[in-house]
Short mmCIF file of C-alpha atoms in Angstrom, two decimals:
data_model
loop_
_atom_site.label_atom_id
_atom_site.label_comp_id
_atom_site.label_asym_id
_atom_site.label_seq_id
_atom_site.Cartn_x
_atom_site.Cartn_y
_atom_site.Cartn_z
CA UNK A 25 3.75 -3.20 -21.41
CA UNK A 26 7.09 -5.52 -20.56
CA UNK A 27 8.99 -3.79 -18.05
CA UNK A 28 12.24 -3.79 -18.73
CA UNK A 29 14.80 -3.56 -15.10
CA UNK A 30 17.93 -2.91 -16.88
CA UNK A 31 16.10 0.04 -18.71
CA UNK A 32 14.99 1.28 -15.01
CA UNK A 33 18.32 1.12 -13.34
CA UNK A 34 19.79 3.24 -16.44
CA UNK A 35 16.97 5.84 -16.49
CA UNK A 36 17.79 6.05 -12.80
CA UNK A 37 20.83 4.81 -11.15
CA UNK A 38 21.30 5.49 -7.69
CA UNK A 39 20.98 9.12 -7.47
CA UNK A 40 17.54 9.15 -9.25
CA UNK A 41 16.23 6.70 -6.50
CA UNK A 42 17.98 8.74 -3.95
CA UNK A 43 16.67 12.03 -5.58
CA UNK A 44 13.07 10.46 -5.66
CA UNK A 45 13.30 9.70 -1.92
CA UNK A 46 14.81 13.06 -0.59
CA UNK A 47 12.05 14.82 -2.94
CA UNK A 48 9.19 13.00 -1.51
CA UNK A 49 10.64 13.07 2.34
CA UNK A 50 11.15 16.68 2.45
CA UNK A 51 9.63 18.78 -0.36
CA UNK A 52 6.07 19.72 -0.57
CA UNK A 53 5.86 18.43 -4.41
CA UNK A 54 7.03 15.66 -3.58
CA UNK A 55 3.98 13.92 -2.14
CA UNK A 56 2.83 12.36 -5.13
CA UNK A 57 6.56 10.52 -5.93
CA UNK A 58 6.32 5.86 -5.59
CA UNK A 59 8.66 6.07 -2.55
CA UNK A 60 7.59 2.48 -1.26
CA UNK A 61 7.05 0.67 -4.76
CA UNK A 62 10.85 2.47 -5.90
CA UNK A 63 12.57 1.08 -2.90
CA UNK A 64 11.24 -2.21 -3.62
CA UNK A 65 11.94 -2.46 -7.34
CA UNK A 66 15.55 -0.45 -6.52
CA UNK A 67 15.92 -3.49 -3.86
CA UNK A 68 14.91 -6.12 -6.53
CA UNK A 69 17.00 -5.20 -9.16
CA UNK A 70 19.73 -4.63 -6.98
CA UNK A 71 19.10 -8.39 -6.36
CA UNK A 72 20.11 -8.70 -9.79
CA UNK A 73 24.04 -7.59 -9.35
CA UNK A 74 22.97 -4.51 -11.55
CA UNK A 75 23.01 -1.87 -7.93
CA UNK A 76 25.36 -2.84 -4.73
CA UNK A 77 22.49 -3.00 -2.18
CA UNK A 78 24.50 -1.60 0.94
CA UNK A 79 25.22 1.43 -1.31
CA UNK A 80 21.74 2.02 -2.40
CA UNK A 81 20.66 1.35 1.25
CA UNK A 82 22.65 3.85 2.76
CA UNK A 83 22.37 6.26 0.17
CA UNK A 84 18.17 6.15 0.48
CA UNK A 85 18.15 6.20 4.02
CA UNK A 86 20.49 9.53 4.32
CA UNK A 87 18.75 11.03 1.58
CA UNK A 88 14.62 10.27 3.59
CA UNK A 89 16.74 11.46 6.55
CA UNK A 90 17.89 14.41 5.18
CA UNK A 91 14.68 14.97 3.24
CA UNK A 92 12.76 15.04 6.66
CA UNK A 93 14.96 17.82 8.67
CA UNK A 94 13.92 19.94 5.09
CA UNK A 95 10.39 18.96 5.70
CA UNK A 96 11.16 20.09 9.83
CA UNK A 97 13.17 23.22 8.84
CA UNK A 98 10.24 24.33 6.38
CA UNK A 99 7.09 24.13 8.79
CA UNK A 100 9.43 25.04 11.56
CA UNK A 101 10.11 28.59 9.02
CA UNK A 102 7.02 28.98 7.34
CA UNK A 103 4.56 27.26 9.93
CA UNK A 104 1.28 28.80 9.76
CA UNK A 105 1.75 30.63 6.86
CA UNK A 106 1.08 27.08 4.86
CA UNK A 107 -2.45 27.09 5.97
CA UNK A 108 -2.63 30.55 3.89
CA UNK A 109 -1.17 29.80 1.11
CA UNK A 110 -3.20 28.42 -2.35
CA UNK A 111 -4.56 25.35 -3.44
CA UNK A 112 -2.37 24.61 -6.77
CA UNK A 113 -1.80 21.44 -8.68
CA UNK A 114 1.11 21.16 -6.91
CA UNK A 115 0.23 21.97 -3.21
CA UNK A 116 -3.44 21.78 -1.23
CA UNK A 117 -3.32 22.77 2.43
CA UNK A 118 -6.28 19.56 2.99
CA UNK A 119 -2.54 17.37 2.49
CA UNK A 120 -1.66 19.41 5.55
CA UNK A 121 -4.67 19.35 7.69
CA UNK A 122 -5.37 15.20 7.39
CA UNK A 123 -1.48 14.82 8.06
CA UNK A 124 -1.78 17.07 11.47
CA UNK A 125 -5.12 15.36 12.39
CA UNK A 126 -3.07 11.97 11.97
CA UNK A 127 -0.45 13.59 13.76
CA UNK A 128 -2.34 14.58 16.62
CA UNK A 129 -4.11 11.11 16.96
CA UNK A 130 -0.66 9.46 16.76
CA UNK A 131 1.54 11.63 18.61
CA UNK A 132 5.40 10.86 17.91
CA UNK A 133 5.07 7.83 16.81
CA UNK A 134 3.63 9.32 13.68
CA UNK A 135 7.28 10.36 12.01
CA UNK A 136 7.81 6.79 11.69
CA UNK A 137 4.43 5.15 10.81
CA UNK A 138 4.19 8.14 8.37
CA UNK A 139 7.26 6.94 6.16
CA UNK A 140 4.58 4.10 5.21
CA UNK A 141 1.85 6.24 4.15
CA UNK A 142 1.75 8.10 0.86
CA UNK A 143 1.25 11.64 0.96
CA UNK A 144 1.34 11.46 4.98
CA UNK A 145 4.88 10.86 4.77
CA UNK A 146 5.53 14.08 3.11
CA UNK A 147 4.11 16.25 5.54
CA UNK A 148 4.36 14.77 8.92
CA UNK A 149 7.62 15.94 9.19
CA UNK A 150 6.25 19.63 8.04
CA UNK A 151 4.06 18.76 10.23
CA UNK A 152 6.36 18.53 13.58
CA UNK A 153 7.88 21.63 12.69
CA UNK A 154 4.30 23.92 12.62
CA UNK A 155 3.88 22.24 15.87
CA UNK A 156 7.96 23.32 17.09
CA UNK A 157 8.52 19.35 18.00
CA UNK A 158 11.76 19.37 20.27
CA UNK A 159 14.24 18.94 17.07
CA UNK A 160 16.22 15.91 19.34
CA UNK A 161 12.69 14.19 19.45
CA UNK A 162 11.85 14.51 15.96
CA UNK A 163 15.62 13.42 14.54
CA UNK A 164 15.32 10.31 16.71
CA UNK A 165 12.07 9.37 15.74
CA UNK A 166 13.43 10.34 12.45
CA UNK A 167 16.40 8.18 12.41
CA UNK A 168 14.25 5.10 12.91
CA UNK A 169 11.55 5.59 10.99
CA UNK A 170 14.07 6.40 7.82
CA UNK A 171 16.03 2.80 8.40
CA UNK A 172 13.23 0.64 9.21
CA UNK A 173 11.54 2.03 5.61
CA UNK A 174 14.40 2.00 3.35
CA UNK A 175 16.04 -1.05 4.88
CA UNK A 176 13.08 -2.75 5.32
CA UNK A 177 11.13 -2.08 2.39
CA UNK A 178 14.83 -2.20 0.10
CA UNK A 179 15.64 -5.61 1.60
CA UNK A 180 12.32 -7.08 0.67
CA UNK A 181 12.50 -6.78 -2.60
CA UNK A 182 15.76 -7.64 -3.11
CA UNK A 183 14.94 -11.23 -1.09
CA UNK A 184 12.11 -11.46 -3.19
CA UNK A 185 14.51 -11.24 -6.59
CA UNK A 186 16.80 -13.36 -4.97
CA UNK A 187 14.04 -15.97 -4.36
CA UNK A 188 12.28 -15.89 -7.94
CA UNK A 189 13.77 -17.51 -11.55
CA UNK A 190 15.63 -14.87 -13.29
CA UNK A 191 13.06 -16.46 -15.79
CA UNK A 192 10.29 -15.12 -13.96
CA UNK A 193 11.16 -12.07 -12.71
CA UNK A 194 9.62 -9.63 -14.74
CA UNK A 195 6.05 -11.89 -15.03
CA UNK A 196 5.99 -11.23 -11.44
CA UNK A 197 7.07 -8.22 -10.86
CA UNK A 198 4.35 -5.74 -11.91
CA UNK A 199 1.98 -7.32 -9.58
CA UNK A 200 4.39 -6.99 -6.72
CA UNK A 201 4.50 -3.45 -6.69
CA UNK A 202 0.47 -3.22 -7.73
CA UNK A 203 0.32 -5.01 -4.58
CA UNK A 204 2.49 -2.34 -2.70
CA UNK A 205 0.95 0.56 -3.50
CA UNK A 206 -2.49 -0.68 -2.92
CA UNK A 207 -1.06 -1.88 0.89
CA UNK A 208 0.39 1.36 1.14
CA UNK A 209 -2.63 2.77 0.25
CA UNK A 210 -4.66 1.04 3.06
CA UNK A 211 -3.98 2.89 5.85
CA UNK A 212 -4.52 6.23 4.68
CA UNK A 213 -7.79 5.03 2.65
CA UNK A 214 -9.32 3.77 6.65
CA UNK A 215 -8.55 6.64 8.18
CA UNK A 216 -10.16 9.19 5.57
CA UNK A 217 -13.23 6.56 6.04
CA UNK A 218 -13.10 6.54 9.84
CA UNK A 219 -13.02 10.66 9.46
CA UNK A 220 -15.76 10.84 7.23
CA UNK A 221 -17.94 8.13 9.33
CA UNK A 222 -16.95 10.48 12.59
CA UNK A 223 -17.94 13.54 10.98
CA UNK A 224 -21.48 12.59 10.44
#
């Protein structure tokens, strides 16, 4: 299938990729959303003069920010009551009771090695507010977590575009963000097996 950028920044612009991110920061359907491989093609087109890349920056890292305190605000509210609620298509409580085990293993540190861990990242911050984290903790932990993702992971692919033949962009592309979500992947894939392995 040739993937087509200009086609991606029109379906989405910035406030789809800054939808996307505050969706899958800080709403419990939102776990299943490409925060790391969006950020990275939003960076690399961007690269392309077709998004300003301080604009899209800023805008993604309010918006995980922002996404977070509703991910806080909602376990702080509803806390236990998550743990009663119904598997669904769109919610399972296991999402919840991996992320606290992580959580617990990780301590604070977790709200910002969460933003690079699918599914994780959704519900850490729920997460922190079952638990009642001290809300000045958890926004500063917060803060850094959401700028070292969507600058970091932003910047990277718009370094990469900048690096690559306009030529050659979209050959190379595809396998970049293959590459990404497999990475991403990673960590949460070692600790399931370390749980399982543990649990025997």
């Amino acid at each position: 299938m040739h993937f087509n950028l200009p086609d991606l920044i029109k379906s989405l612009g910035y406030f789809g990729v800054w939808g996307i991110i505050f969706a899958e920061s800080g709403l419990l359907i939102g776990f299943f959303l490409p925060g790391d491989s969006l950020l990275f093609t939003a960076g690399f087109v961007a690269s392309q003069q077709l998004l300003n890349i301080w604009v899209l920056i800023f805008g993604a890292f309010v918006c995980a920010v922002f996404g977070d305190n509703v991910g806080y605000f909602t376990g702080h509210k509803f806390g236990r009551k998550l743990f009663d609620q119904e598997d669904s298509w769109l919610f399972h409580k296991n999402h919840v009771v991996k992320t606290q085990a992580f959580y617990e293993k990780h301590g604070k540190k977790t709200i910002v090695l969460a933003r690079f861990m699918p599914i994780i990242r959704t519900f850490a911050p729920i997460v922190a507010g079952i638990g009642s984290m001290h809300y000045r903790t958890f926004m500063s932990y917060n803060l850094i977590g959401g700028f070292v993702w969507t600058f970091g992971i932003t910047m990277l692919g718009f370094f990469l575009g900048k690096s690559l033949p306009a030529e050659q962009l979209d050959k190379y592309l595809l396998p970049i963000i293959g590459l990404i979500i497999i990475v991403s992947l990673l960590p949460s894939i070692i600790h399931i097996i370390k749980e399982n392995r543990a649990n025997k």
